[in-house]
CSV table of C-alpha atoms in Angstrom, one decimal:
chain,number,residue,atom,x,y,z
L,1,MET,CA,33.3,25.9,10.0
L,2,PHE,CA,35.6,22.9,9.5
L,3,TYR,CA,34.5,22.5,5.9
L,4,GLU,CA,35.4,26.1,5.1
L,5,LEU,CA,38.9,25.6,6.6
L,6,LEU,CA,39.4,22.4,4.5
L,7,ILE,CA,38.0,23.7,1.2
L,8,GLY,CA,40.6,26.4,1.2
L,9,ARG,CA,43.4,23.8,1.2
L,10,PHE,CA,41.9,21.0,-0.9
L,11,THR,CA,39.9,20.7,-4.1
L,12,GLN,CA,36.3,19.4,-3.7
L,13,PHE,CA,37.3,16.0,-5.1
L,14,GLN,CA,40.2,15.7,-2.6
L,15,LEU,CA,37.9,16.8,0.2
L,16,SER,CA,35.3,14.2,-0.7
L,17,ALA,CA,37.9,11.5,-0.8
L,18,ILE,CA,39.2,12.6,2.6
L,19,GLY,CA,35.7,12.6,4.0
L,20,MET,CA,35.1,9.1,2.8
L,21,ILE,CA,38.3,7.8,4.2
L,22,VAL,CA,37.8,9.4,7.6
L,23,ALA,CA,34.1,8.2,7.6
L,24,PHE,CA,35.2,4.6,6.9
L,25,ILE,CA,37.9,4.6,9.6
L,26,PHE,CA,35.7,6.3,12.2
L,27,THR,CA,32.8,4.0,11.6
L,28,PHE,CA,35.0,0.9,11.6
L,29,ILE,CA,36.4,2.0,15.0
L,30,THR,CA,33.0,2.8,16.6
L,31,LEU,CA,31.3,-0.4,15.3
L,32,ASN,CA,34.2,-2.4,16.6
L,33,MET,CA,33.5,-1.0,20.1
L,34,ARG,CA,30.3,-3.2,20.2
L,35,PHE,CA,28.6,-0.9,22.7
L,36,SER,CA,26.9,-2.8,25.5
L,37,PHE,CA,23.7,-0.8,25.3
L,38,LEU,CA,22.9,-2.2,21.8
L,39,PRO,CA,20.2,-4.9,22.0
L,40,GLN,CA,20.8,-8.5,20.9
L,41,ASP,CA,18.7,-10.2,18.2
L,42,GLN,CA,16.3,-12.8,19.4
L,43,GLY,CA,16.0,-14.5,16.1
L,44,ARG,CA,13.1,-14.3,13.6
L,45,ALA,CA,10.7,-17.1,13.8
L,46,PHE,CA,9.2,-16.8,10.4
L,47,ALA,CA,12.3,-15.9,8.4
L,48,VAL,CA,14.5,-18.4,6.6
L,49,ASN,CA,17.5,-19.1,8.9
L,50,GLY,CA,16.1,-16.5,11.3
L,51,ALA,CA,17.4,-18.5,14.3
L,52,LEU,CA,21.0,-17.9,13.1
L,53,SER,CA,20.6,-14.2,14.0
L,54,LYS,CA,20.0,-14.9,17.6
L,55,GLY,CA,22.5,-13.3,19.9
L,56,LYS,CA,24.0,-10.9,17.3
L,57,LEU,CA,24.2,-7.2,18.0
L,58,ARG,CA,21.1,-5.5,16.6
L,59,GLY,CA,20.3,-1.9,15.9
L,60,VAL,CA,23.9,-0.9,15.0
L,61,GLY,CA,22.3,1.5,12.6
L,62,LEU,CA,22.2,3.8,15.6
L,63,VAL,CA,26.0,3.9,15.5
L,64,PHE,CA,26.6,4.2,11.8
L,65,VAL,CA,23.8,6.8,11.2
L,66,ILE,CA,25.2,9.0,14.0
L,67,ASP,CA,28.7,8.5,12.4
L,68,PHE,CA,27.3,9.6,9.1
L,69,ILE,CA,25.7,12.7,10.5
L,70,LEU,CA,28.9,13.7,12.3
L,71,MET,CA,31.0,13.2,9.1
L,72,ALA,CA,28.4,15.2,7.1
L,73,VAL,CA,28.6,18.1,9.5
L,74,LEU,CA,32.4,18.1,9.3
L,75,PHE,CA,33.0,17.6,5.6
L,76,LEU,CA,30.0,19.3,3.9
L,77,PRO,CA,28.8,22.9,3.6
L,78,LEU,CA,25.8,23.3,5.9
L,79,SER,CA,22.6,25.0,5.1
L,80,VAL,CA,19.4,25.2,7.1
L,81,GLU,CA,17.7,22.8,4.6
L,82,PHE,CA,20.5,20.2,4.9
L,83,LEU,CA,20.6,20.5,8.7
L,84,ILE,CA,16.8,19.8,8.8
L,85,TYR,CA,17.3,16.7,6.6
L,86,LEU,CA,20.1,15.5,9.0
L,87,GLY,CA,17.7,16.0,11.9
L,88,LEU,CA,15.0,14.0,10.1
L,89,ILE,CA,17.4,11.2,9.3
L,90,PHE,CA,18.2,11.1,13.0
L,91,LEU,CA,14.6,10.9,14.0
L,92,ILE,CA,13.8,8.1,11.5
L,93,MET,CA,16.9,6.2,12.8
L,94,LEU,CA,15.8,6.8,16.4
L,95,SER,CA,12.3,5.5,15.8
L,96,GLY,CA,13.8,2.4,14.3
L,97,TYR,CA,16.2,1.9,17.1
L,98,MET,CA,13.5,2.2,19.7
L,99,ASP,CA,11.7,-0.6,17.9
L,100,ASP,CA,14.9,-2.6,17.8
L,101,ALA,CA,15.4,-2.2,21.5
L,102,SER,CA,11.8,-2.8,22.5
L,103,ASP,CA,10.8,-6.1,24.1
L,104,LYS,CA,7.8,-6.3,21.8
L,105,PRO,CA,8.0,-5.2,18.1
L,106,TRP,CA,6.2,-1.9,17.5
L,107,ASN,CA,2.7,-2.0,15.9
L,108,GLU,CA,2.9,-1.6,12.1
L,109,TYR,CA,0.4,1.2,12.3
L,110,LYS,CA,2.5,3.1,14.8
L,111,LYS,CA,5.6,2.8,12.6
L,112,GLY,CA,3.5,3.8,9.5
L,113,LEU,CA,2.2,6.9,11.3
L,114,ILE,CA,5.8,7.9,12.3
L,115,ASP,CA,6.9,7.4,8.7
L,116,PHE,CA,4.0,9.5,7.4
L,117,ALA,CA,4.8,12.3,9.8
L,118,ILE,CA,8.5,12.4,8.9
L,119,SER,CA,7.5,12.2,5.2
L,120,VAL,CA,5.2,15.2,5.5
L,121,GLY,CA,7.9,17.2,7.4
L,122,THR,CA,10.4,16.4,4.7
L,123,MET,CA,8.2,17.5,1.9
L,124,VAL,CA,7.3,20.8,3.7
L,125,THR,CA,11.0,21.5,3.9
L,126,PHE,CA,11.8,20.3,0.4
L,127,LEU,CA,9.1,22.3,-1.3
L,128,SER,CA,10.1,25.5,0.5
L,129,GLN,CA,13.6,25.3,-0.9
L,130,ASN,CA,13.2,23.5,-4.3
L,131,SER,CA,11.2,23.7,-7.5
L,132,THR,CA,8.8,21.0,-8.6
L,133,THR,CA,10.4,20.7,-12.1
L,134,VAL,CA,11.4,17.1,-12.8
L,135,THR,CA,13.1,15.3,-15.6
L,136,VAL,CA,12.1,11.9,-17.0
L,137,PHE,CA,14.7,10.8,-19.6
L,138,SER,CA,14.9,13.8,-21.9
L,139,PHE,CA,11.5,15.3,-21.0
L,140,GLU,CA,11.3,18.1,-18.4
L,141,PHE,CA,8.0,19.3,-16.9
L,142,THR,CA,6.7,20.9,-13.8
L,143,ILE,CA,4.4,19.1,-11.4
L,144,PRO,CA,1.8,21.2,-9.4
L,145,TYR,CA,2.9,21.7,-5.8
L,146,PRO,CA,0.0,19.7,-4.2
L,147,VAL,CA,0.6,16.8,-6.6
L,148,TYR,CA,4.3,16.8,-5.9
L,149,PHE,CA,3.7,17.0,-2.2
L,150,ILE,CA,1.5,13.9,-2.3
L,151,LEU,CA,3.9,12.0,-4.6
L,152,GLY,CA,6.9,12.9,-2.5
L,153,VAL,CA,5.2,11.7,0.7
L,154,ILE,CA,4.4,8.4,-1.0
L,155,LEU,CA,8.0,8.1,-2.4
L,156,ILE,CA,9.5,8.6,1.1
L,157,TRP,CA,7.1,6.3,2.8
L,158,ILE,CA,7.7,3.5,0.2
L,159,ALA,CA,11.5,4.0,0.2
L,160,ILE,CA,11.7,3.7,4.0
L,161,ASN,CA,9.6,0.5,4.1
L,162,VAL,CA,10.9,-1.4,1.1
L,163,THR,CA,14.5,-0.8,2.3
L,164,ASN,CA,13.5,-1.9,5.7
L,165,CYS,CA,11.9,-5.1,4.4
L,166,SER,CA,15.0,-6.0,2.3
L,167,ASP,CA,17.2,-6.2,5.4
L,168,GLY,CA,17.0,-10.0,6.0
L,169,VAL,CA,20.2,-11.5,4.5
L,170,ASP,CA,23.7,-10.7,5.7
L,171,GLY,CA,25.2,-8.0,3.5
L,172,LEU,CA,22.1,-7.6,1.2
L,173,CYS,CA,20.6,-4.3,2.3
L,174,GLY,CA,23.9,-2.4,2.7
L,175,SER,CA,25.2,-3.7,-0.6
L,176,LEU,CA,22.1,-2.7,-2.6
L,177,VAL,CA,21.9,0.7,-1.0
L,178,ILE,CA,25.5,1.4,-2.0
L,179,VAL,CA,24.7,0.5,-5.6
L,180,THR,CA,21.6,2.7,-5.6
L,181,VAL,CA,23.2,5.7,-3.8
L,182,MET,CA,26.3,5.6,-6.0
L,183,SER,CA,24.2,5.3,-9.1
L,184,PHE,CA,22.4,8.5,-8.2
L,185,VAL,CA,25.7,10.2,-7.3
L,186,ILE,CA,27.4,9.2,-10.6
L,187,MET,CA,24.5,9.9,-12.9
L,188,PHE,CA,23.3,13.2,-11.4
L,189,SER,CA,26.4,14.6,-9.7
L,190,GLU,CA,26.0,18.1,-11.0
L,191,THR,CA,22.4,18.4,-9.8
L,192,LEU,CA,23.0,16.8,-6.4
L,193,GLY,CA,26.0,18.9,-5.5
L,194,SER,CA,26.9,18.5,-1.8
L,195,ILE,CA,24.2,16.0,-1.0
L,196,GLY,CA,25.8,13.8,-3.6
L,197,THR,CA,29.0,14.1,-1.5
L,198,ALA,CA,26.9,13.1,1.5
L,199,GLY,CA,25.9,10.0,-0.5
L,200,GLN,CA,29.6,9.1,-1.0
L,201,ILE,CA,30.2,9.5,2.7
L,202,LEU,CA,27.3,7.3,3.5
L,203,CYS,CA,28.6,4.6,1.2
L,204,ALA,CA,32.0,4.8,3.0
L,205,VAL,CA,30.1,4.3,6.3
L,206,LEU,CA,28.3,1.3,4.9
L,207,LEU,CA,31.5,-0.2,3.7
L,208,ALA,CA,32.7,-0.2,7.3
L,209,TYR,CA,29.4,-1.8,8.4
L,210,LEU,CA,29.6,-4.5,5.7
L,211,TYR,CA,33.0,-5.6,7.1
L,212,PHE,CA,31.1,-6.8,10.1
L,213,ASN,CA,27.8,-7.7,8.3
L,214,CYS,CA,29.1,-9.9,5.6
L,215,SER,CA,28.1,-13.6,5.9
L,216,PRO,CA,28.3,-14.9,8.6
L,217,SER,CA,27.6,-11.5,10.2
L,218,SER,CA,28.4,-10.5,13.8
L,219,MET,CA,26.0,-7.5,13.8
L,220,LEU,CA,22.8,-6.3,12.2
L,221,MET,CA,21.7,-2.7,11.3
L,222,GLY,CA,18.1,-3.3,12.4
L,223,ASP,CA,15.3,-0.9,11.7
L,224,ALA,CA,17.6,1.9,13.0
L,225,GLY,CA,19.8,1.5,9.9
L,226,SER,CA,17.5,0.3,7.1
L,227,ARG,CA,14.8,2.9,7.7
L,228,ALA,CA,17.3,5.8,7.6
L,229,LEU,CA,18.9,4.4,4.5
L,230,GLY,CA,15.5,4.3,2.7
L,231,PHE,CA,14.8,7.8,3.7
L,232,PHE,CA,18.2,9.0,2.4
L,233,ILE,CA,17.6,7.3,-1.0
L,234,ALA,CA,14.2,9.1,-1.4
L,235,LEU,CA,15.9,12.4,-0.5
L,236,LEU,CA,18.6,11.7,-3.2
L,237,ALA,CA,15.9,10.9,-5.8
L,238,MET,CA,14.1,14.2,-5.2
L,239,LYS,CA,17.2,16.4,-4.9
L,240,SER,CA,18.5,14.9,-8.2
L,241,GLY,CA,15.5,16.3,-10.1
L,242,HIS,CA,14.9,12.8,-11.4
L,243,PRO,CA,12.5,11.4,-8.7
L,244,PHE,CA,11.1,8.8,-11.1
L,245,ALA,CA,14.6,7.3,-11.5
L,246,TYR,CA,14.0,5.9,-8.0
L,247,ILE,CA,11.9,3.1,-9.7
L,248,MET,CA,14.9,1.8,-11.8
L,249,LEU,CA,17.7,2.6,-9.4
L,250,SER,CA,16.0,0.9,-6.5
L,251,LEU,CA,14.2,-1.7,-8.5
L,252,VAL,CA,15.6,-4.7,-6.7
L,253,LEU,CA,14.9,-3.1,-3.3
L,254,ILE,CA,11.3,-2.4,-4.5
L,255,ILE,CA,10.7,-5.9,-5.7
L,256,ASP,CA,12.4,-7.6,-2.7
L,257,GLY,CA,10.7,-5.6,0.0
L,258,GLY,CA,7.7,-4.1,-1.8
L,259,LEU,CA,6.0,-7.3,-2.9
L,260,GLY,CA,5.6,-8.4,0.7
L,261,LEU,CA,4.1,-5.0,1.6
L,262,LEU,CA,1.7,-5.3,-1.4
L,263,LYS,CA,0.8,-8.9,-0.5
L,264,ILE,CA,0.0,-8.1,3.1
L,265,SER,CA,-1.9,-4.9,2.2
L,266,LEU,CA,-4.2,-6.7,-0.3
L,267,ILE,CA,-4.9,-9.5,2.2
L,268,ARG,CA,-5.5,-7.1,5.2
L,269,PHE,CA,-7.5,-4.4,3.5
L,270,LEU,CA,-9.1,-6.0,0.4
L,271,LYS,CA,-9.2,-9.6,1.6
L,272,LEU,CA,-7.5,-10.6,-1.7
L,273,HIS,CA,-5.2,-13.6,-1.3
L,274,VAL,CA,-2.7,-13.3,-4.1
L,275,MET,CA,0.9,-14.5,-4.6
L,276,THR,CA,0.1,-17.4,-2.3
L,277,ASN,CA,3.0,-19.5,-3.7
L,278,LEU,CA,5.4,-16.6,-3.3
L,279,ARG,CA,7.4,-16.3,-0.1
L,280,THR,CA,8.2,-12.7,0.8
L,281,PRO,CA,10.5,-10.9,1.1
L,282,ILE,CA,11.7,-12.3,-2.2
L,283,HIS,CA,15.2,-13.1,-0.7
L,284,ASP,CA,13.5,-15.6,1.5
L,285,HIS,CA,11.7,-17.2,-1.5
L,286,MET,CA,15.1,-17.5,-3.2
L,287,ARG,CA,16.7,-19.1,-0.2
L,288,LYS,CA,13.8,-21.5,0.7
L,289,ASN,CA,12.3,-22.4,-2.6
L,290,LEU,CA,15.3,-22.1,-5.0
L,291,GLU,CA,17.8,-23.1,-2.4
L,292,TRP,CA,20.1,-20.1,-3.0
L,293,SER,CA,22.8,-19.5,-0.3
L,294,ASP,CA,23.0,-16.1,1.4
L,295,THR,CA,26.1,-15.3,-0.7
L,296,GLN,CA,24.3,-16.2,-3.9
L,297,VAL,CA,21.3,-14.0,-3.0
L,298,VAL,CA,23.5,-11.0,-2.2
L,299,ILE,CA,25.8,-11.3,-5.3
L,300,ARG,CA,23.0,-12.0,-7.7
L,301,PHE,CA,20.7,-9.3,-6.4
L,302,VAL,CA,23.6,-6.8,-6.6
L,303,ILE,CA,24.5,-7.9,-10.1
L,304,ILE,CA,20.9,-7.4,-11.2
L,305,GLN,CA,20.7,-3.9,-9.8
L,306,VAL,CA,24.0,-2.9,-11.3
L,307,VAL,CA,22.9,-4.0,-14.7
L,308,ILE,CA,19.6,-2.1,-14.3
L,309,SER,CA,21.4,1.0,-13.2
L,310,ILE,CA,23.7,0.8,-16.3
L,311,LEU,CA,20.7,0.3,-18.5
L,312,LEU,CA,19.1,3.5,-17.1
L,313,ALA,CA,22.3,5.4,-17.6
L,314,ALA,CA,22.4,4.3,-21.3
L,315,LEU,CA,18.8,5.5,-22.0
């Protein structure tokens, strides 16, 4: 394998750096090709400044997720478990891209069912290869397999959807994901091992994407990108052995995208009309009600998440 050839010539640190550089350059080149088969955004009628997205390339997550998978295969040691995860990342990306390319947005229940099926497949794989021992701060305990299975499915489903909902401001989702992923990689590097290196490569891929997605953007990741990113964050959380750290290390993503999901769910299933004065996702509330610019939303949200991540590291 290519990895085995390289690891004999370079240290793991050097190989990780090479992988990140190659991933950035390769992704930059492929995104700059602006493939004609990618759909164009039609604008979002109910989003703040949604009309400004009209005509931009949408669904470029298809490109950078495939780039990430290729780079992971080249620069990481491959196991059956990791290959399954890469396959599942491809499937969640593909489902998002098919929605991006569809003339009519997919039904929410259809997407929710796909997310559930992929979450179940992930947990079956994870529990066949990993223990259910977790650490919360300095406390270590073992969760029964059935309970961990249910909690894991919930974690993956939530991570996919809150990350997806946060993708509405140029540069926001990609920037927050980089902060979250690198927080996991830095704090739990020994436990994560090669999947931590995968996180570094993913961040390099996202940096290339952000070159084109910074305000005013020329392309959008779409569901193809955001859903795959959420899935990977959940995977990192579980492989780190600190799954509950997801709450703090993704807190801005959870609040930004999750409150909208909670609000809609309460209205639809319990007929409870709450947070009526709060526009969701929260980034739209900040732009419309507080008159923040897109740049202010991105920078301030990223600052908040960085501070929260540092706080968790200090605890």
